[in-house]
Coordinates of C-alpha atoms and ligand atoms in Angstrom, one line a residue:
X8 CA 0.1 0.0 0.3
X9 CA 1.5 2.7 -1.1
X10 CA -0.5 5.0 -2.8
X11 CA 1.5 7.1 -5.5
X12 CA -1.8 8.7 -7.0
X13 CA -2.1 10.5 -4.2
X14 CA 1.8 12.5 -3.8
X15 CA 1.7 16.1 -3.6
X16 CA 3.6 17.3 -6.4
X17 CA 5.8 19.5 -3.5
X18 CA 7.4 16.5 -1.7
X19 CA 10.5 15.8 -4.0
X20 CA 13.6 14.1 -3.0
X21 CA 16.2 16.8 -3.5
X22 CA 19.5 18.0 -1.2
X23 CA 17.2 20.5 0.2
X24 CA 14.5 18.1 1.6
X25 CA 18.1 15.3 3.1
X26 CA 18.6 18.6 4.7
X27 CA 15.4 18.8 6.3
X28 CA 15.6 15.1 7.2
X29 CA 19.1 15.4 8.9
X30 CA 19.6 18.5 10.4
X31 CA 18.2 19.0 14.1
X32 CA 15.8 21.2 15.6
X33 CA 17.2 23.8 16.4
X34 CA 14.4 27.0 16.1
X35 CA 11.0 26.9 18.1
X36 CA 8.6 26.6 15.3
X37 CA 11.2 22.9 14.2
X38 CA 11.1 21.8 18.2
X39 CA 7.4 22.2 18.1
X40 CA 6.4 20.4 15.0
X41 CA 8.8 17.5 16.7
X42 CA 6.7 17.9 19.9
X43 CA 3.2 17.7 18.3
X44 CA 4.6 14.4 16.1
X45 CA 5.5 12.6 19.4
X46 CA 2.4 13.4 20.8
X47 CA 0.6 12.5 18.2
X48 CA 2.8 8.8 18.5
X49 CA 2.0 8.4 22.1
X50 CA -1.2 9.6 22.1
X51 CA -3.1 8.5 18.6
X52 CA -1.5 4.5 19.8
X53 CA -2.7 5.5 23.1
X54 CA -6.4 6.0 22.4
X55 CA -6.0 3.1 19.7
X56 CA -4.4 0.7 22.5
X57 CA -8.0 1.3 24.7
X58 CA -10.3 0.9 21.7
X59 CA -9.1 -2.5 20.6
X60 CA -8.2 -5.9 21.4
X61 CA -7.3 -9.1 19.0
X62 CA -7.3 -9.5 15.8
X63 CA -10.3 -8.2 14.7
X64 CA -11.5 -9.4 11.5
X65 CA -9.0 -12.6 10.4
X66 CA -11.4 -13.2 7.3
X67 CA -9.8 -9.8 6.7
X68 CA -6.4 -11.3 6.1
X69 CA -7.1 -12.0 2.4
X70 CA -8.2 -8.9 2.2
X71 CA -5.4 -7.2 3.3
X72 CA -3.2 -9.1 2.0
X73 CA -4.9 -7.6 -1.7
X74 CA -4.1 -4.5 0.3
X75 CA -0.2 -5.3 0.0
X76 CA 1.0 -6.1 -3.3
X77 CA 2.5 -3.1 -4.8
X78 CA 6.2 -4.3 -5.5
X79 CA 7.9 -1.2 -6.9
X80 CA 9.9 1.7 -4.5
X81 CA 8.5 4.8 -5.4
X82 CA 11.3 7.4 -6.7
X83 CA 10.2 10.5 -4.8
X84 CA 8.9 11.1 -1.5
X85 CA 5.1 10.0 -1.4
X86 CA 4.4 11.5 2.3
X87 CA 5.4 14.0 5.5
X88 CA 6.0 12.6 8.0
X89 CA 3.1 13.8 9.6
X90 CA 1.0 12.3 7.2
X91 CA 3.0 8.7 7.4
X92 CA 2.5 9.0 11.3
X93 CA -1.1 9.5 10.8
X94 CA -1.5 6.4 8.4
X95 CA -0.2 4.3 10.8
X96 CA -2.0 5.2 14.0
X97 CA -5.7 5.5 11.8
X98 CA -4.6 2.3 9.3
X99 CA -2.0 0.8 10.5
X100 CA -2.6 0.2 14.6
X101 CA -6.0 -0.8 14.5
X102 CA -5.5 -3.8 11.7
X103 CA -1.9 -4.8 14.7
X104 CA -2.9 -6.5 17.3
X105 CA -3.3 -4.7 20.9
X106 CA -1.3 -7.3 22.9
X107 CA -1.7 -4.0 25.9
X108 CA -5.4 -4.8 26.3
X109 CA -6.2 -6.5 29.5
X110 CA -8.7 -8.6 27.8
X111 CA -5.1 -10.2 25.9
X112 CA -4.3 -13.0 27.8
X113 CA -2.7 -15.4 25.3
X114 CA 0.6 -15.2 24.5
X115 CA 3.8 -14.0 26.4
X116 CA 3.6 -11.0 24.3
X117 CA 1.7 -8.0 26.4
X118 CA 1.4 -4.5 27.8
X119 CA 4.7 -3.1 28.9
X120 CA 5.3 -0.6 31.0
X121 CA 4.6 2.8 29.4
X122 CA 7.8 4.8 29.9
X123 CA 9.3 2.0 27.8
X124 CA 8.1 3.9 25.0
X125 CA 10.5 7.0 25.9
X126 CA 13.0 4.0 26.7
X127 CA 13.2 2.2 23.5
X128 CA 12.8 6.1 21.8
X129 CA 15.7 7.4 23.4
X130 CA 17.7 4.5 22.3
X131 CA 17.1 4.9 18.9
X132 CA 17.9 8.5 19.0
X133 CA 21.3 7.8 20.5
X134 CA 21.6 5.0 18.1
X135 CA 24.0 3.1 19.5
X136 CA 25.8 0.0 18.2
X137 CA 27.5 -1.8 20.9
X138 CA 29.4 -4.2 18.7
X139 CA 32.2 -2.2 19.9
X140 CA 33.5 0.5 22.0
X141 CA 33.9 3.1 19.0
X142 CA 30.3 3.4 18.2
X143 CA 28.4 2.8 21.9
X144 CA 31.9 4.2 24.3
X145 CA 29.3 4.2 28.1
X146 CA 27.2 1.9 26.9
X147 CA 29.3 -1.2 26.2
X148 CA 30.4 -0.2 30.5
X149 CA 26.4 -0.5 31.5
X150 CA 26.2 -3.5 29.7
X151 CA 28.7 -5.0 31.7
X152 CA 26.9 -3.5 34.7
X153 CA 23.9 -4.8 34.4
X154 CA 25.3 -8.3 33.1
X155 CA 27.0 -8.1 36.3
X156 CA 23.6 -7.0 38.3
X157 CA 21.9 -10.1 36.2
X158 CA 24.5 -12.7 36.7
X159 CA 24.4 -12.3 40.9
X160 CA 20.4 -12.5 40.5
X161 CA 21.3 -15.9 38.9
X162 CA 24.3 -17.1 40.4
X163 CA 24.6 -14.9 43.5
X164 CA 28.2 -15.2 43.8
X165 CA 30.4 -13.2 46.4
X166 CA 30.8 -9.7 45.9
X167 CA 34.9 -10.5 45.0
X168 CA 33.7 -12.5 42.4
X169 CA 31.3 -9.3 40.7
X170 CA 34.3 -6.5 41.2
X171 CA 36.9 -8.5 39.8
X172 CA 34.1 -9.3 36.4
X173 CA 32.1 -6.3 36.4
X174 CA 34.4 -4.4 34.4
X175 CA 36.7 -7.2 33.5
X176 CA 37.6 -6.7 29.8
X177 CA 39.0 -10.4 29.4
X178 CA 36.1 -12.3 30.9
X179 CA 32.3 -11.8 30.5
X180 CA 29.6 -12.7 32.3
X181 CA 27.2 -13.0 29.6
X182 CA 25.8 -11.6 26.2
X183 CA 22.4 -9.3 24.7
X184 CA 20.6 -11.0 21.9
X185 CA 17.8 -10.5 20.2
X186 CA 15.7 -13.1 21.9
X187 CA 15.4 -16.0 23.9
X188 CA 15.9 -18.3 20.2
X189 CA 19.5 -16.5 20.2
X190 CA 20.0 -16.8 23.5
X191 CA 19.5 -20.7 23.6
X192 CA 21.5 -21.1 20.2
X193 CA 24.6 -19.3 22.2
X194 CA 24.3 -21.4 25.5
X195 CA 24.4 -24.7 22.8
X196 CA 26.7 -23.0 20.6
X197 CA 29.5 -22.5 23.8
X198 CA 28.7 -26.1 25.6
X199 CA 29.5 -27.4 22.0
X200 CA 32.6 -25.8 21.6
X201 CA 33.4 -26.8 25.1
X202 CA 32.2 -30.7 24.7
X203 CA 35.8 -30.3 22.5
X204 CA 38.9 -29.9 24.0
X205 CA 42.0 -29.9 21.7
X206 CA 43.4 -33.7 21.1
X207 CA 46.5 -34.0 19.0
X208 CA 46.1 -32.3 15.3
X209 CA 42.6 -31.6 16.4
X210 CA 42.1 -27.7 18.0
X211 CA 38.7 -26.7 18.5
X212 CA 35.2 -28.0 16.2
X213 CA 34.8 -24.6 15.7
X214 CA 37.7 -24.8 13.6
X215 CA 38.1 -28.0 12.4
X216 CA 34.2 -29.0 12.0
X217 CA 32.1 -31.7 13.4
X218 CA 33.5 -34.5 11.2
X219 CA 37.4 -33.4 12.8
X220 CA 35.6 -33.2 16.6
X221 CA 33.8 -36.6 16.3
X222 CA 36.8 -38.1 14.8
X223 CA 39.3 -36.7 17.3
X224 CA 37.3 -37.8 20.1
X225 CA 35.8 -41.4 19.2
X226 CA 32.2 -40.3 18.7
X227 CA 29.4 -41.1 16.5
X228 CA 26.8 -39.0 17.9
X229 CA 26.3 -36.0 20.1
X230 CA 22.8 -35.6 21.8
X231 CA 21.1 -32.9 23.9
X232 CA 18.2 -34.0 26.0
X233 CA 15.3 -31.9 26.9
X234 CA 11.4 -32.5 28.4
X235 CA 9.1 -32.9 25.9
X236 CA 7.8 -29.3 26.5
X237 CA 11.2 -27.9 25.3
X238 CA 10.6 -24.9 23.2
X239 CA 11.9 -25.5 19.7
X240 CA 14.2 -22.9 19.6
X241 CA 16.7 -26.1 20.7
X242 CA 15.6 -27.8 17.7
X243 CA 16.8 -24.8 15.4
X244 CA 19.9 -25.0 17.5
X245 CA 20.5 -28.5 16.6
X246 CA 20.6 -28.3 13.6
X247 CA 22.4 -25.2 13.4
X248 CA 25.2 -26.4 15.3
X249 CA 25.3 -29.0 13.1
X250 CA 23.8 -31.9 15.8
X251 CA 20.9 -32.7 13.4
X252 CA 17.7 -31.7 15.3
X253 CA 16.6 -35.4 15.6
X254 CA 19.3 -35.6 18.0
X255 CA 17.4 -33.1 20.3
X256 CA 15.7 -35.6 22.6
X257 CA 12.6 -35.5 23.6
X258 CA 12.4 -36.7 27.3
X259 CA 9.0 -38.0 28.5
X260 CA 7.0 -35.9 31.5
X261 CA 6.1 -37.2 34.5
X262 CA 2.3 -36.6 36.2
X263 CA 3.5 -33.0 37.4
X264 CA 4.0 -32.4 34.2
X265 CA 8.3 -31.8 34.5
X266 CA 10.8 -33.6 33.0
X267 CA 9.9 -37.3 34.2
X268 CA 13.9 -37.7 36.2
X269 CA 13.4 -42.0 35.7
X270 CA 13.0 -42.0 32.1
X271 CA 15.8 -39.1 32.2
X272 CA 18.5 -41.3 34.1
X273 CA 17.2 -43.8 31.9
X274 CA 17.9 -42.5 28.7
X275 CA 21.3 -41.1 29.6
X276 CA 22.4 -44.6 30.5
X277 CA 21.0 -46.4 27.1
X278 CA 22.4 -43.5 24.9
X279 CA 26.0 -43.3 26.6
X280 CA 26.0 -47.0 26.9
X281 CA 28.6 -47.5 23.9
X282 CA 30.5 -45.1 24.6
X283 CA 30.1 -43.5 21.0
X284 CA 27.1 -41.0 21.8
X285 CA 27.9 -38.0 24.5
X286 CA 25.1 -36.3 26.0
X287 CA 26.1 -32.6 25.0
X288 CA 24.0 -30.6 27.1
X289 CA 20.7 -31.5 29.7
X290 CA 18.1 -28.5 29.7
X291 CA 15.9 -28.0 32.5
X292 CA 12.8 -25.1 31.6
X293 CA 12.0 -22.6 34.1
X294 CA 9.0 -21.6 32.7
X295 CA 7.9 -24.2 29.8
X296 CA 5.9 -21.8 26.9
X297 CA 2.8 -24.2 26.8
X298 CA 2.6 -25.0 30.9
X299 CA 4.5 -22.6 32.5
X300 CA 5.9 -25.6 34.5
X301 CA 9.6 -25.4 36.1
X302 CA 11.6 -28.5 36.0
X303 CA 13.3 -29.5 39.2
X304 CA 16.5 -27.7 38.7
X305 CA 18.5 -28.9 41.8
X306 CA 17.9 -32.8 40.8
X307 CA 19.0 -31.8 36.8
X308 CA 22.1 -30.2 37.9
X309 CA 23.3 -33.5 40.2
X310 CA 22.6 -35.3 37.4
X311 CA 24.6 -33.0 34.8
X312 CA 27.4 -32.6 37.6
X313 CA 27.2 -37.0 38.3
X314 CA 27.5 -38.0 34.4
X315 CA 29.9 -34.0 33.1
X316 CA 27.2 -32.9 31.0
X317 CA 26.6 -29.1 29.7
X318 CA 23.5 -27.7 32.6
X319 CA 21.7 -25.0 30.8
X320 CA 18.4 -23.2 32.1
X321 CA 16.0 -21.9 29.8
X322 CA 14.6 -19.4 31.9
X323 CA 13.6 -17.8 28.5
X324 CA 10.1 -16.8 30.5
X325 CA 10.6 -17.9 34.2
X326 CA 14.2 -16.4 34.9
X327 CA 12.9 -12.9 36.4
X328 CA 10.7 -14.8 38.8
X329 CA 13.8 -14.4 40.5
X330 CA 13.1 -11.0 41.3
X331 CA 10.3 -12.1 43.9
X332 CA 11.3 -13.3 47.3
X333 CA 8.0 -15.4 47.2
X334 CA 8.0 -17.1 44.1
X335 CA 11.7 -17.5 43.3
X336 CA 12.2 -20.7 45.4
X337 CA 10.4 -22.1 42.6
X338 CA 13.6 -21.4 40.7
X339 CA 16.2 -23.5 43.2
X340 CA 18.7 -24.9 41.4
X341 CA 19.1 -22.3 38.4
X342 CA 22.5 -21.3 40.2
X343 CA 24.1 -25.0 38.9
X344 CA 23.4 -24.3 35.4
X345 CA 26.3 -23.8 33.2
X346 CA 24.2 -21.4 31.2
X347 CA 20.7 -19.5 31.3
X348 CA 18.4 -18.0 28.8
X349 CA 16.6 -14.9 30.4
X350 CA 13.9 -13.1 27.5
X351 CA 14.3 -9.2 28.0
X352 CA 11.0 -8.6 26.3
X353 CA 8.9 -11.3 28.1
X354 CA 8.9 -10.7 32.1
X355 CA 11.3 -8.0 32.0
X356 CA 8.4 -6.2 30.3
X357 CA 10.7 -5.0 27.4
X358 CA 9.6 -3.9 24.0
X359 CA 11.1 -6.2 20.8
X360 CA 13.3 -8.0 20.7
X361 CA 15.7 -8.1 23.6
X362 CA 17.3 -11.6 25.1
X363 CA 20.1 -12.7 27.3
X364 CA 22.2 -15.4 27.6
X365 CA 24.4 -15.8 31.2
X366 CA 27.1 -17.8 32.1
X367 CA 28.6 -19.1 35.5
X368 CA 32.2 -19.5 34.0
X369 CA 33.2 -16.1 33.2
X370 CA 35.8 -17.9 30.6
X371 CA 33.9 -19.8 28.5
X372 CA 32.5 -17.4 26.1
X373 CA 36.4 -17.9 25.0
X374 CA 35.2 -20.7 22.8
X375 CA 33.3 -18.4 20.7
X376 CA 35.4 -15.8 20.2
X377 CA 35.6 -13.5 16.7
X378 CA 38.0 -11.4 15.7
X379 CA 38.1 -9.1 12.3
X380 CA 40.7 -5.9 11.3
X381 CA 38.5 -3.4 11.6
X382 CA 36.5 -4.0 13.9
X383 CA 36.5 -6.5 17.5
X384 CA 40.5 -6.4 17.0
X385 CA 42.2 -8.8 19.3
X386 CA 42.8 -6.9 22.5
X387 CA 40.2 -4.5 22.2
X388 CA 37.2 -4.4 24.7
X389 CA 34.4 -4.6 22.4
X390 CA 31.5 -6.9 23.4
X391 CA 31.0 -8.0 19.6
X392 CA 34.3 -10.5 19.9
X393 CA 32.0 -13.1 22.0
X394 CA 28.2 -12.5 20.5
X395 CA 26.1 -14.1 18.1
X396 CA 24.7 -10.6 16.3
X397 CA 26.9 -8.2 14.9
X398 CA 25.3 -4.9 15.2
X399 CA 23.2 -4.2 18.3
X400 CA 21.2 -1.6 19.7
X401 CA 21.7 -1.0 23.7
X402 CA 19.3 -2.7 25.5
X403 CA 21.2 -2.6 27.8
X404 CA 19.7 0.8 28.6
X405 CA 16.6 -0.2 28.8
X406 CA 16.8 -2.7 30.9
X407 CA 19.1 -0.7 33.5
X408 CA 16.5 2.1 32.8
X409 CA 13.6 0.4 33.9
X410 CA 15.0 -1.4 36.8
X411 CA 15.8 2.3 38.2
X412 CA 12.5 2.8 37.7
X413 CA 10.5 0.2 38.8
X414 CA 13.2 -1.4 41.4
X415 CA 13.3 -5.5 42.0
X416 CA 10.5 -4.8 44.2
X417 CA 8.1 -3.3 41.5
X418 CA 9.2 -6.3 39.4
X419 CA 8.4 -8.7 42.1
X420 CA 4.8 -7.3 42.2
X421 CA 4.3 -7.5 38.9
X422 CA 5.4 -10.9 38.3
X423 CA 3.6 -11.9 41.8
X424 CA 0.1 -10.7 40.4
X425 CA 0.5 -12.8 37.6
X426 CA 1.3 -15.9 38.9
X427 CA -1.8 -14.8 41.3
X428 CA -4.0 -13.8 38.6
X429 CA -3.1 -17.7 37.3
X430 CA -4.1 -19.5 40.4
X431 CA -7.4 -17.2 40.8
X432 CA -8.3 -18.2 36.9
X433 CA -7.7 -22.0 38.0
X434 CA -10.3 -21.6 40.7
X435 CA -12.6 -20.3 38.7
X436 CA -12.4 -22.3 36.0
X437 CA -13.0 -25.4 38.4
X438 CA -15.9 -23.7 39.4
X439 CA -18.0 -23.7 36.4
X440 CA -18.8 -26.8 35.5
X441 CA -18.6 -26.6 31.6
X442 CA -14.4 -25.9 32.3
X443 CA -12.3 -28.4 32.4
X444 CA -9.0 -27.1 34.3
X445 CA -5.6 -29.4 32.4
X446 CA -2.5 -27.8 33.7
X447 CA -2.4 -25.8 37.4
X448 CA -0.6 -22.4 37.2
X449 CA 3.1 -23.1 38.7
X450 CA 3.4 -20.0 37.0
X451 CA 1.1 -17.5 35.4
X452 CA 0.8 -20.1 32.4
X453 CA -2.6 -21.8 33.0
X454 CA -4.7 -24.2 30.3
X455 CA -7.6 -25.2 30.1
X456 CA -10.5 -26.6 28.0
X457 CA -14.3 -26.6 27.6
X458 CA -16.3 -29.5 28.0
X459 CA -20.7 -29.3 26.9
X460 CA -22.3 -31.5 30.0
X461 CA -23.5 -34.4 28.0
X462 CA -20.0 -35.1 26.4
X463 CA -18.8 -34.7 30.0
X464 CA -21.0 -37.3 31.2
X465 CA -20.7 -39.8 28.5
X466 CA -16.7 -39.1 29.2
X467 CA -17.4 -40.7 32.6
X468 CA -18.1 -44.1 31.2
X469 CA -15.9 -43.6 28.3
X470 CA -13.5 -46.7 27.6
X471 CA -10.4 -45.5 25.6
X472 CA -11.6 -45.7 22.5
X473 CA -14.4 -43.8 22.9
X474 CA -12.6 -41.1 24.7
X475 CA -10.6 -41.0 21.8
X476 CA -13.6 -40.2 19.9
X477 CA -15.1 -37.3 22.3
X478 CA -11.7 -35.4 22.7
X479 CA -11.5 -35.5 18.9
X480 CA -15.7 -33.6 18.9
X481 CA -14.0 -31.5 22.0
X482 CA -11.0 -30.4 19.8
X483 CA -13.2 -28.8 17.1
X484 CA -15.5 -27.3 20.0
X485 CA -12.4 -25.8 21.5
X486 CA -11.3 -24.6 18.6
X487 CA -14.2 -22.6 17.3
X488 CA -14.4 -21.3 20.6
X489 CA -11.3 -19.9 21.0
X490 CA -11.6 -18.8 17.2
X491 CA -14.6 -17.3 17.5
X492 CA -13.6 -15.2 20.4
X493 CA -10.5 -13.9 18.2
X494 CA -12.6 -12.6 15.4
X495 CA -14.8 -10.9 18.0
X496 CA -12.1 -9.1 19.0
X497 CA -12.7 -8.3 22.8
X498 CA -10.4 -10.9 24.3
X499 CA -8.4 -13.2 23.0
X500 CA -6.5 -16.7 24.3
X501 CA -4.5 -18.8 22.6
X502 CA -4.3 -22.3 22.0
X503 CA -2.3 -25.2 21.8
X504 CA -2.2 -29.7 22.2
X505 CA -1.5 -31.3 25.4
X506 CA -2.2 -34.4 27.1
X507 CA -5.2 -34.4 28.9
X508 CA -3.4 -36.7 31.9
X509 CA -0.2 -37.0 32.0
X510 CA -0.4 -40.6 31.7
X511 CA -2.8 -40.3 28.3
X512 CA -1.7 -41.6 25.2
X513 CA -2.9 -38.9 22.9
X514 CA -3.1 -35.2 23.2
X515 CA -6.1 -32.9 23.2
X516 CA -6.7 -29.1 22.5
X517 CA -6.5 -26.9 25.0
X518 CA -7.0 -23.5 25.8
X519 CA -4.4 -21.5 27.3
X520 CA -4.0 -18.6 29.1
X521 CA -0.5 -16.3 29.6
X522 CA -0.8 -14.1 32.9
X523 CA 1.2 -10.7 32.7
X524 CA -0.7 -8.0 32.6
X525 CA -0.7 -6.4 35.8
X526 CA -4.2 -4.4 34.8
X527 CA -6.2 -8.0 34.1
X528 CA -8.7 -8.0 37.0
X529 CA -10.9 -10.7 38.4
X530 CA -13.6 -9.0 36.6
X531 CA -12.3 -8.9 33.2
X532 CA -11.8 -12.8 33.8
X533 CA -15.3 -13.6 34.7
X534 CA -15.9 -11.7 31.6
X535 CA -13.6 -13.9 29.1
X536 CA -15.0 -17.0 30.9
X537 CA -18.9 -15.9 30.3
X538 CA -17.8 -14.9 27.3
X539 CA -16.1 -18.5 26.0
X540 CA -19.4 -19.9 28.1
X541 CA -21.9 -17.7 25.2
X542 CA -20.0 -18.9 22.6
X543 CA -20.4 -22.8 22.9
X544 CA -24.4 -22.3 24.1
X545 CA -24.4 -20.5 20.6
X546 CA -22.3 -23.5 19.3
X547 CA -25.0 -25.5 20.5
X548 CA -27.9 -23.9 19.0
X549 CA -29.5 -25.4 16.1
Ligands
LIG15 C1 10.9 -21.2 27.4 C2 11.2 -19.9 26.0 N1 12.6 -20.4 25.7 C3 12.7 -20.0 24.5 C4 11.7 -19.2 23.8 C5 12.1 -18.4 22.2 O1 12.7 -16.9 22.9 P1 12.2 -15.9 21.6 O2 10.9 -15.8 21.0 O3 12.3 -14.6 22.2 O4 13.3 -16.4 20.9 C6 10.8 -19.1 24.0 C7 9.7 -18.2 23.3 O5 8.2 -18.5 23.6 C8 10.4 -19.9 25.7 O6 9.4 -19.6 25.9

């Protein structure tokens, strides 16, 4: 959608225009114009956020796509900034998804405190590139400080450790990444490289490659173990790192829906019996994407210690729970991890997109060092020497400022509200005869499904085969409920497939709720369930 036909003839691409775009506002008039634009963004969008929820018309996706088929770049300017902003507010925002609505309780993307918009604008205005000191200076130093703060939150070493490493230019406590996927990839990249120490002519897997590493170490296969609930980014990482994604071995979950320790131990025994297979990493999940479940991290740490396996904790979701005194014990054992992923754009409530990965050993990242002649030179202190990403924005400034504004207590309040709201929602679901809670919230995620009364009755006496048939009907009903509610545009829950009971052989369709918006109240939860009941009733009407 470009609308070339509406282009005012006064708009031309020339040096005068270029100067206007680059020159900072110096006089009163141009300052006022910029302020006016910022107001338009903040308040124009705010009005939209208050009015709209969800993808309002799913069917219009086809129509929307038809509107976006212009594949030619315009040679001359089409619009002034004010008009571009107005179009975004009027045409793009209402067709986007209002993830900030308190009725939007379906995904890990939600409302953010409004000051985040200001902080994001500041990072854009400064436009620092933390790949290197020459384009970031103090931002690189600040990033090291915030990395040490979060490292301390996870591993809580002695003061002397942090004094030694906080600004140590040789060591790294962690790195910022573009998100949880690249954080997991970075952790597993390091784990893979650590798995193959030098041997004879073989120097490193990074230099000599996968085949040479496996040959030098007399191995046939490298595997990663994680519960069935592991995030799919782990499989991507195994693909990229040359292991093959089929070598991410999913371990079954137990009655608590966390990794089954007996099956895990048996898998390690079986896999390593021939001495040709090595377990490269065991991953504990702290806040599973679909269920919010936390694996028994201390027990996993014991297993890793016993078998000398790299212990990675995927706390992309649950990591910030460590800021809550009340709920941090749920993550006991995370301090024994070798590496930990935490997303900033999840429960640190930062804007898209930012993640982090931490290493217990400040030397671990040495295994992925890269240099280039024009930047990240040997001996320099450039942060880009040990990161997967190249150019990177200063997301550390946003996290550092947010912690200043909120304090750990402010974050704890939001996190505790989420967990307690999820528990409240679970209670409400259990009380209603048309609902079945499928997974209890350990953190702030829960799943459930709707069951019409006649089917519930039949389920009571159904054998396995009949149950499967009834579950298939329920799957269809729940898909429809989720779709209709989403398209109605008032509220939103997501959906996934899970086992109904932990020992069931097949998966069922479940509705999934993620509670992270502090504005989601008990009344709103009632309204969401009422709406689902009304949808079910409408489906049952002839
Ligand atoms: C547990 C877990 N790990 C990793 C990821 C990947 O994070 P991202 O989407 O930021 O790449 C997610 C995303 O939902 C997640 O829930």
